[in-house]
C-alpha positions as a printed Julia matrix, in Angstrom:
576×3 Matrix{Float64}:
  36.29   -3.33   -4.06
  34.76   -5.74   -1.19
  37.6    -6.67    2.11
  36.43  -10.77    1.65
  38.3   -12.59    4.46
  38.15  -16.27    5.04
  37.3   -17.94    7.93
  38.69  -20.45    9.51
  38.05  -23.41   11.8
  39.73  -22.4    15.36
  41.96  -24.58   17.39
  39.61  -26.9    18.67
  42.05  -28.96   20.76
  42.8   -32.46   20.1
  40.08  -33.29   17.66
  41.03  -33.55   13.9
  39.05  -34.85   10.88
  36.01  -34.28   12.65
  32.7   -34.63   10.61
  30.11  -31.85   10.03
  26.98  -33.0    11.22
  25.06  -29.83   10.2
  25.69  -26.4     8.34
  23.58  -23.41    9.74
  24.2   -20.82    7.17
  24.2   -20.37    3.78
  25.24  -18.0     1.58
  23.44  -14.74    1.42
  23.41  -14.88    5.2
  24.38  -11.98    7.81
  26.12  -13.92   10.98
  26.73  -12.15   14.24
  29.96  -12.58   15.5
  29.67  -16.07   17.87
  26.67  -17.53   15.99
  27.58  -20.54   14.61
  28.47  -21.67   11.29
  28.33  -25.23   11.81
  28.14  -28.33   13.81
  30.96  -30.73   13.95
  31.01  -34.21   15.43
  33.81  -36.69   16.94
  32.55  -39.69   19.49
  33.59  -37.85   22.16
  31.11  -34.95   22.05
  29.45  -31.84   19.65
  30.35  -28.96   19.34
  29.19  -25.89   17.11
  32.38  -23.91   15.47
  31.27  -19.64   15.83
  31.82  -17.23   14.03
  34.39  -14.56   14.63
  33.12  -11.23   13.28
  29.84   -9.97   12.46
  28.86   -9.46    8.57
  27.52  -11.75    5.3
  28.6   -14.56    4.31
  29.75  -14.5     0.6
  30.5   -18.65    0.1
  29.44  -21.72    2.25
  32.53  -23.56    1.17
  31.38  -27.05    3.39
  28.61  -29.79    3.21
  27.32  -32.2     5.95
  29.34  -35.15    6.36
  32.72  -33.2     5.38
  35.86  -33.85    7.9
  37.57  -30.12    9.39
  40.36  -29.87   11.42
  42.34  -26.43   12.92
  42.8   -24.47    9.37
  40.36  -25.78    7.26
  38.44  -22.52    6.36
  34.22  -22.7     6.38
  33.22  -19.95    4.59
  33.69  -17.11    3.38
  32.98  -13.4     4.44
  32.26   -9.65    4.4
  32.98   -8.23    8.55
  31.72   -5.45    9.63
  31.65   -4.06   13.19
  28.97   -4.99   15.11
  26.09   -1.77   15.6
  28.05    0.55   12.61
  28.84    0.82    9.15
  32.8     0.39    8.4
  34.88    2.6     9.01
  36.73    5.92    6.5
  40.11    4.25    6.85
  38.28    0.41    6.22
  36.14    1.83    3.32
  39.49    3.37    1.97
  40.65   -0.45    2.03
  38.09   -1.39   -0.03
  35.46   -2.74    2.77
  32.62   -0.72    1.48
  31.75   -0.31   -1.85
  32.01    3.16   -3.46
  29.02    5.76   -3.08
  29.54    6.61    0.78
  29.11    3.76    2.94
  31.3     5.02    5.64
  28.55    8.62    6.01
  26.34    8.08    8.97
  23.23    9.42    8.65
  20.43   11.14   11.49
  17.89    9.34    9.74
  17.4     6.45    7.5
  14.46    5.53    5.16
  13.23    2.68    3.91
  11.37    3.29    0.47
  10.6     5.95   -1.22
   7.02    5.92   -2.03
   4.47    9.07   -0.7
   5.39    7.59    3.42
   8.81    7.55    2.48
   9.63   10.5     0.92
   7.42   12.8     3.07
   8.88   11.0     5.9
  12.38   12.18    4.61
  12.12   15.35    3.55
   9.52   16.29    6.83
  12.91   15.48    7.95
  15.4    17.56    6.0
  12.6    20.56    6.7
  13.8    19.81   11.04
  17.1    20.33    9.74
  18.26   16.05   10.17
  20.54   14.83    7.84
  18.33   12.13    5.58
  19.37    9.09    3.5
  16.4     7.79    1.29
  16.57    4.04   -0.09
  14.85    3.27   -2.75
  14.93   -0.25   -4.78
  13.59    1.47   -7.81
  15.33    4.42  -10.28
  12.07    6.11   -9.3
  10.55    7.64   -6.68
   7.28    7.38   -5.62
   6.76    3.67   -4.98
   3.74    2.11   -6.07
   1.25    5.24   -5.92
   3.24    7.36   -8.45
   4.61    4.19  -10.43
   2.17    1.13  -11.1
  -0.93    1.92   -8.5
  -2.76    5.64   -7.73
  -1.32    7.89  -10.49
  -1.1     5.32  -13.53
  -4.57    4.15  -12.86
  -6.59    7.77  -12.06
  -4.82    8.71  -15.57
  -6.45    5.31  -17.09
  -9.78    6.09  -15.11
  -9.97   10.13  -16.47
 -10.33    8.67  -19.89
 -11.95    5.53  -19.61
 -14.67    8.92  -17.57
 -13.89   10.94  -20.78
 -14.91    8.01  -22.87
 -18.13    7.15  -21.43
 -19.31   10.26  -20.64
 -18.93   11.04  -24.29
 -21.47    7.96  -25.09
 -23.77    9.35  -22.93
 -24.1    12.69  -23.78
 -25.22   11.69  -27.36
 -28.47   11.42  -25.95
 -28.48   15.1   -24.62
 -27.33   15.97  -28.66
 -23.71   15.8   -28.42
 -22.71   13.41  -31.02
 -18.81   11.63  -31.83
 -17.97    9.49  -34.37
 -16.91    6.08  -34.4
 -14.53    5.3   -31.32
 -10.78    4.71  -31.86
  -8.82    3.83  -29.91
  -4.34    4.23  -29.79
  -3.22    2.65  -27.29
   0.42    3.45  -27.89
  -1.74    7.43  -26.96
  -3.08    6.08  -23.77
   0.49    4.26  -22.23
   2.74    7.51  -23.8
  -0.09    9.49  -21.79
   0.07    7.43  -18.48
   3.83    7.63  -18.65
   3.72   11.49  -19.02
   1.63   11.63  -15.72
   3.99    9.45  -13.76
   7.17   11.55  -15.12
   5.85   14.44  -14.17
   5.41   13.64  -10.64
   8.5    11.49  -10.2
  10.71   13.53  -11.8
   9.22   16.53   -9.23
  10.34   14.19   -5.98
  13.73   14.1    -7.63
  14.0    17.67   -7.71
  12.23   17.76   -3.62
  14.96   15.92   -2.31
  17.85   17.13   -4.19
  16.54   20.92   -2.59
  16.68   19.33    0.42
  19.7    17.56    0.48
  18.1    14.71    0.95
  21.17   11.28    0.11
  19.33    8.86   -2.33
  20.38    5.25   -2.85
  18.69    2.81   -5.0
  19.19   -0.45   -3.1
  17.52   -3.05   -1.46
  17.99   -2.28    2.64
  18.49   -5.25    4.89
  19.03   -4.49    9.0
  22.46   -6.18    9.14
  22.92   -4.18   12.73
  20.69   -1.84   14.79
  22.02    1.22   13.69
  23.41   -0.53   10.15
  22.18   -1.26    7.05
  23.24   -3.69    4.42
  21.94   -2.31    0.81
  22.63   -4.19   -2.26
  23.36   -2.05   -5.46
  22.14   -2.81   -8.59
  25.37   -2.99   -9.42
  26.26   -5.78   -7.76
  28.43   -4.4    -4.87
  27.27   -3.29   -1.29
  26.7    -0.43    0.5
  26.85    0.07    4.36
  24.47    3.03    6.2
  25.39    3.82    9.37
  22.15    5.61   11.37
  20.91    7.49   14.55
  16.86    6.68   13.37
  15.57    4.75   11.11
  11.89    5.14    9.74
  10.81    1.69    7.04
   8.51    2.51    4.86
   8.57   -0.48    2.63
   5.23   -0.97    1.4
   3.15   -3.73    0.63
   3.04   -5.9    -2.65
  -0.22   -7.88   -4.21
  -1.44  -10.83   -2.31
  -0.52  -13.78   -5.79
  -3.18  -16.77   -5.61
  -1.45  -20.13   -5.59
  -4.5   -21.65   -7.48
  -2.45  -20.31  -10.64
  -0.01  -20.86  -12.45
   2.72  -18.81  -13.77
   1.49  -17.32  -17.04
   1.91  -13.74  -18.69
  -1.62  -13.54  -18.76
  -2.07  -13.82  -15.22
  -1.88  -10.21  -13.88
  -1.7    -8.08  -10.55
  -3.22   -4.38  -10.99
   0.8    -3.79  -11.64
   0.73   -5.62  -14.78
  -2.84   -4.72  -15.98
  -1.94   -0.53  -15.67
   0.78   -1.99  -18.41
  -2.0    -1.87  -20.51
  -0.22   -4.3   -23.01
  -3.52   -5.22  -24.76
  -7.54   -4.96  -24.43
  -8.61   -8.53  -23.38
 -11.64  -10.27  -25.02
 -12.63  -11.83  -21.85
 -11.27  -10.51  -18.0
 -12.17  -11.78  -14.83
 -11.76   -9.85  -11.89
 -10.91  -11.7    -9.16
 -11.52   -9.38   -6.15
 -14.53   -7.05   -5.72
 -12.41   -4.41   -3.66
 -11.57   -0.77   -5.11
  -8.2    -1.95   -7.03
 -10.79   -4.86   -8.84
 -13.3    -2.67   -9.36
 -11.28    0.28  -10.79
  -8.99   -2.33  -13.11
 -12.85   -3.13  -14.32
 -13.91   -0.16  -15.03
 -10.93    0.71  -16.75
 -10.69   -2.25  -19.66
 -14.59   -2.53  -20.04
 -14.84    1.18  -20.51
 -11.8     0.26  -23.28
 -13.78   -3.24  -25.04
 -13.29   -5.95  -22.38
 -16.06   -8.17  -21.14
 -15.85   -8.51  -18.02
 -16.47  -10.99  -15.14
 -15.92  -10.81  -11.47
 -15.89  -13.05   -8.38
 -15.98  -12.27   -5.7
 -15.55  -14.37   -1.8
 -17.39  -11.97    0.35
 -21.0   -11.72    0.03
 -21.28   -8.12   -2.01
 -19.02   -5.86   -3.41
 -16.96   -2.92   -1.54
 -16.88   -5.28    2.06
 -17.81   -3.15    4.49
 -18.94   -0.12    3.14
 -22.83    1.26    3.23
 -25.05   -1.33    1.14
 -27.04    1.73    0.58
 -23.8     3.22   -1.35
 -22.99   -0.43   -3.1
 -26.45   -1.25   -4.46
 -26.62    2.36   -6.3
 -22.59    1.31   -8.15
 -24.17   -1.86   -8.61
 -27.45   -0.66  -10.36
 -24.98    1.89  -12.19
 -22.44   -0.62  -13.57
 -24.52   -3.76  -14.66
 -23.4    -3.48  -17.22
 -20.0    -3.76  -17.11
 -20.19   -7.66  -16.2
 -21.14  -10.37  -17.6
 -20.68  -12.57  -14.51
 -21.07  -11.12  -11.13
 -20.47  -14.34   -8.78
 -20.53  -13.3    -4.91
 -19.96  -16.25   -2.25
 -17.21  -17.49   -4.46
 -14.02  -18.34   -5.49
 -11.22  -19.88   -8.35
 -10.56  -23.63   -7.2
  -8.78  -24.69  -10.08
  -6.69  -22.81  -12.93
  -4.43  -23.9   -15.91
  -3.39  -22.06  -18.96
  -2.95  -23.25  -22.99
  -2.63  -21.45  -26.25
  -6.15  -20.53  -25.68
  -5.99  -18.83  -22.66
  -6.56  -19.23  -19.03
  -9.61  -21.64  -17.88
 -10.42  -21.32  -14.32
 -13.21  -23.28  -12.22
 -15.18  -20.98   -9.98
 -17.0   -22.76   -6.87
 -19.93  -20.5    -6.15
 -20.29  -20.31   -9.41
 -22.66  -22.18  -12.58
 -20.86  -25.49  -12.71
 -18.41  -25.43  -15.76
 -14.86  -23.69  -16.93
 -14.69  -20.47  -18.46
 -11.83  -19.33  -20.56
 -10.12  -15.83  -20.0
  -7.81  -13.47  -22.55
  -7.06  -11.77  -19.16
  -6.71  -12.47  -15.53
  -6.35   -9.86  -12.76
  -5.37  -11.16   -9.08
  -7.17   -8.49   -7.11
  -7.29  -10.35   -3.64
  -5.54   -8.0    -1.13
  -1.83   -6.79   -0.05
   0.77   -8.25    2.27
   3.31   -6.17    3.96
   7.17   -5.87    2.39
   8.65   -6.85    5.79
   9.77  -10.66    5.16
  13.33   -9.92    3.88
  14.28   -6.69    5.9
  16.7    -8.42    8.57
  14.24   -7.23   11.28
  14.15  -10.39   13.38
  18.05  -10.49   13.39
  17.72   -6.98   14.96
  14.92   -8.13   17.41
  11.95   -6.13   15.49
   8.81   -7.04   16.19
   5.39   -7.87   13.23
   2.06   -9.97   13.76
   1.25  -12.66   12.29
   0.59  -11.2     9.15
   4.15   -9.8     8.96
   2.96   -6.36    9.98
   5.32   -4.04   11.17
   3.74   -3.43   15.22
   4.08    0.27   15.89
   2.64    3.04   18.65
   1.41    6.08   17.94
   4.52    7.41   17.66
   5.24    4.6    14.84
   8.01    3.21   17.12
   9.05   -0.56   16.7
  10.05   -2.01   20.07
  12.58   -0.7    19.35
  12.53    3.39   20.08
  14.55    4.72   17.16
  13.16    2.1    14.76
   9.92    3.39   12.78
   7.6     1.58   11.04
   4.86    3.74    8.73
   2.39    2.54    5.9
   1.32   -0.14    4.5
   4.05   -2.35    6.11
   2.37   -1.13    9.7
  -0.88   -2.23    9.06
  -4.62   -1.31    7.42
  -5.85    0.31    5.76
  -2.89    0.75    3.04
  -3.73    4.29    1.89
  -0.69    6.51    0.63
  -2.67    9.16    2.62
  -2.16    7.48    5.92
   0.98    7.23    5.17
   2.01   10.09    4.45
   0.29   10.98    8.13
   2.13    8.6     9.34
   5.46    9.39    7.49
   4.85   13.06    8.79
   4.67   11.71   12.51
   7.56    9.57   12.44
  10.08   12.21   11.29
   8.93   14.33   13.73
   9.02   12.09   16.69
  12.54   11.68   15.9
  13.9    14.9    14.88
  12.3    15.15   18.72
   9.74   16.69   18.45
   6.1    15.51   20.83
   4.0    14.84   17.27
   1.61   11.09   17.8
  -0.82   10.14   15.2
  -4.38   10.17   16.88
  -6.51   10.76   13.5
  -9.61    9.66   14.4
 -10.16    8.43   11.16
  -9.05    7.76    7.16
 -10.9     8.58    4.39
 -11.32    5.79    1.05
 -12.39    6.25   -2.05
 -13.05    3.76   -5.66
 -12.33    6.17   -8.16
 -14.9     4.26  -10.52
 -17.81    5.55  -12.54
 -19.6     6.47   -9.72
 -17.31    7.27   -7.14
 -18.1     5.94   -3.76
 -15.69    7.73   -1.31
 -17.04    6.51    2.79
 -15.3     7.45    6.41
 -15.59    6.97    9.69
 -18.51    4.33   11.32
 -20.81    3.44    8.78
 -24.48    3.1     9.84
 -24.3    -1.54    9.47
 -21.43   -1.59   12.08
 -22.62    0.76   14.32
 -26.09   -1.52   14.19
 -24.04   -4.74   15.13
 -21.7    -3.04   17.74
 -25.42   -1.74   19.59
 -24.39    1.9    18.98
 -27.65    4.26   18.78
 -26.99    5.93   15.79
 -29.1     7.7    13.6
 -28.23    8.27    9.51
 -29.77   11.08    7.28
 -29.31   10.35    3.88
 -30.13   13.5     0.76
 -30.54   12.02   -2.34
 -29.19   14.1    -5.85
 -32.39   13.22   -7.21
 -33.19   16.49   -5.03
 -30.6    18.26   -6.01
 -30.44   20.39   -8.87
 -26.7    20.48  -10.09
 -26.46   16.53  -10.17
 -29.78   16.54  -12.24
 -28.29   19.21  -15.02
 -25.2    16.98  -14.35
 -27.08   13.41  -15.72
 -25.89   12.46  -11.94
 -29.53   12.51  -10.42
 -28.58    8.4    -9.49
 -26.38    9.91   -6.92
 -26.47   10.14   -2.64
 -25.24   11.54    0.15
 -25.58   10.18    3.62
 -24.17   11.16    7.0
 -24.41    8.86   10.29
 -24.58   10.59   13.56
 -24.52    9.36   17.15
 -27.84    9.86   18.82
 -26.17   10.22   22.42
 -23.86   13.45   21.36
 -25.91   14.04   18.04
 -21.72   14.51   16.36
 -21.04   13.22   13.06
 -19.1    10.08   13.53
 -19.41    8.7     9.61
 -20.55    9.19    6.08
 -20.93    7.98    2.19
 -20.9     9.3    -0.75
 -21.67    8.33   -4.42
 -21.39   10.11   -7.39
 -19.23   12.22   -9.55
 -16.43   13.91   -7.02
 -17.31   12.14   -4.32
 -13.77   11.95   -3.53
 -12.99   15.27   -3.53
 -16.28   15.91   -1.18
 -15.5    13.57    1.79
 -12.82   15.63    2.71
 -15.64   17.69    4.5
 -17.18   14.82    6.75
 -14.24   14.32    7.58
 -13.25   17.32    9.05
 -16.25   17.14   10.67
 -15.72   13.96   12.44
 -12.27   15.11   13.17
 -13.74   18.42   14.77
 -16.71   16.24   16.82
 -19.15   18.73   14.44
 -22.55   18.07   15.34
 -25.12   18.24   12.44
 -26.76   21.96   13.02
 -22.65   23.25   12.96
 -22.52   21.39    8.75
 -26.24   22.18    8.3
 -25.66   26.13    8.94
 -22.5    26.02    7.06
 -23.74   28.47    3.91
 -22.82   25.74    1.32
 -22.41   27.09   -2.29
 -24.94   26.44   -4.89
 -25.8    24.56   -7.27
 -22.88   22.26   -6.45
 -22.42   18.76   -6.24
 -20.57   19.18   -2.71
 -23.88   21.84   -0.94
 -25.78   17.96   -0.91
 -23.46   17.04    2.51
 -24.86   20.48    4.11
 -28.88   19.17    2.56
 -28.01   15.93    4.38
 -27.36   17.11    7.79
 -30.7    19.65    7.34
 -32.26   16.32    6.34
 -31.44   14.86   10.06
 -32.11   17.78   11.63
 -35.98   18.21    9.93
 -35.61   21.55    8.31
 -34.81   20.46    4.66
 -36.33   22.34    2.37
 -34.88   20.44   -1.06
 -36.62   17.19    0.01
 -40.78   16.26    1.12
 -41.48   17.14    4.94
 -40.26   14.1     6.91
 -40.64   14.3    10.59
 -38.8    17.24   12.6
 -36.02   16.9    15.2
 -36.45   18.68   18.35
 -33.22   21.52   18.21
 -31.75   23.33   20.99
 -30.53   26.19   19.0
 -31.61   27.34   15.75
 -28.74   29.56   15.01
 -24.66   29.7    15.57
């Protein structure tokens, strides 16, 4: 059992039956020693009564207007010494929940998503004793459980279904579609389980301690963990990595209703709506639109910005829109939902910037960004700095302003991508283990796993133009690719962005099948400082989608023989 004590009004001199004018704490607050609990006032003076201990307040027993004297019980609290977990003796006397609250770890990782488990496993491989605190029973975070992986499983099904429909004109025809939602959900869940089970095996193999609960800082070297049982456990650490991720942004204009969901709810695939509204034309919104459209829903799209996939090369967006026009009844850009009501008929919305009138939907997806999960960690208690949006401020070693506490992934800033979190997690773990490691990546790639896929990285052409940077783009149309034409993907495109002063590749975008698998070559080119000749002189296998990257480099050099001749750019060298 937890050791709970009464906090009493101390000796306050000659004062008796003085009135409480302010209560400074509430149930569940964690207080420091000497932190004020109540303010009392007599006709002679006003006094603040401090806490004699540090720890969580279990129950406040007084209210404003009550009168107190020496010995009056202010609150019930669970004491914990600052900057350490309960000692073994205290634990044996019941001050910590069973499960090892008295243990001390070299590293505590808060969050079991891609960034968190990567950090924990890397640290364990480097010899640290690691605890990983995860609020859910399954490891993998949003990405594996309710994000990247289940969405890709369903996008795979959607792509297979639509490809089967497209090849009818090529001589292969199937019977009428039969949709089995239970089987779809089973495939999705099986995919998730296989991966999350694997993470558990890797944790056990590394002796990483998994604690299921919600963590918060009670001191700069100690976490209190609220367990599923309702008890609390304390973990003391030398270093800590915050990897708590992010949550979907919920728009205040929408009422609470089971038909108004975030991506988590949409991926449950409870039913296929007849009419669906997607709010937000970013990656998540367009991926969900792809899935539900393929399964039979009629989709409307609302985006407050003037274009889909904000920031992406306009040529790429134009191709995507032309290939996906059939998915949408309405696409309203520069528009937003200004009112919404829910009744038995559906969710009725009014959209500013669209045609007048209200529209009614069976399902509404909110995909209008995400917010960092930092508010409930108690960071203000230990002095860890966050910015105005709640992102934890870090340096290139992923350290916060407290050098033994790190933050990685979504909670540490944009872009909110799992692959960025993994690399940051490795850096933080290595620094925690004493290595000289830095997050010095030049770029982080993005992929929309839609149909077609869109992948982009680095500087976009329009961004360079607006900043005054001298660049030149080289575009290879997939209509000139034998593999693309043979695969029904002649609409695709590969574009490279090259700095005109250095001739180095600084950005790129690909639209078409497997774009996400191909963008890594452009990433490597940017990281290695490659120029167009480096890429064009690298022999790519033929016929492949991947060779379009080399062909785009040849277009820049003016030596491509797969397209009509253009102006040839003089080169300083003809071979490696």
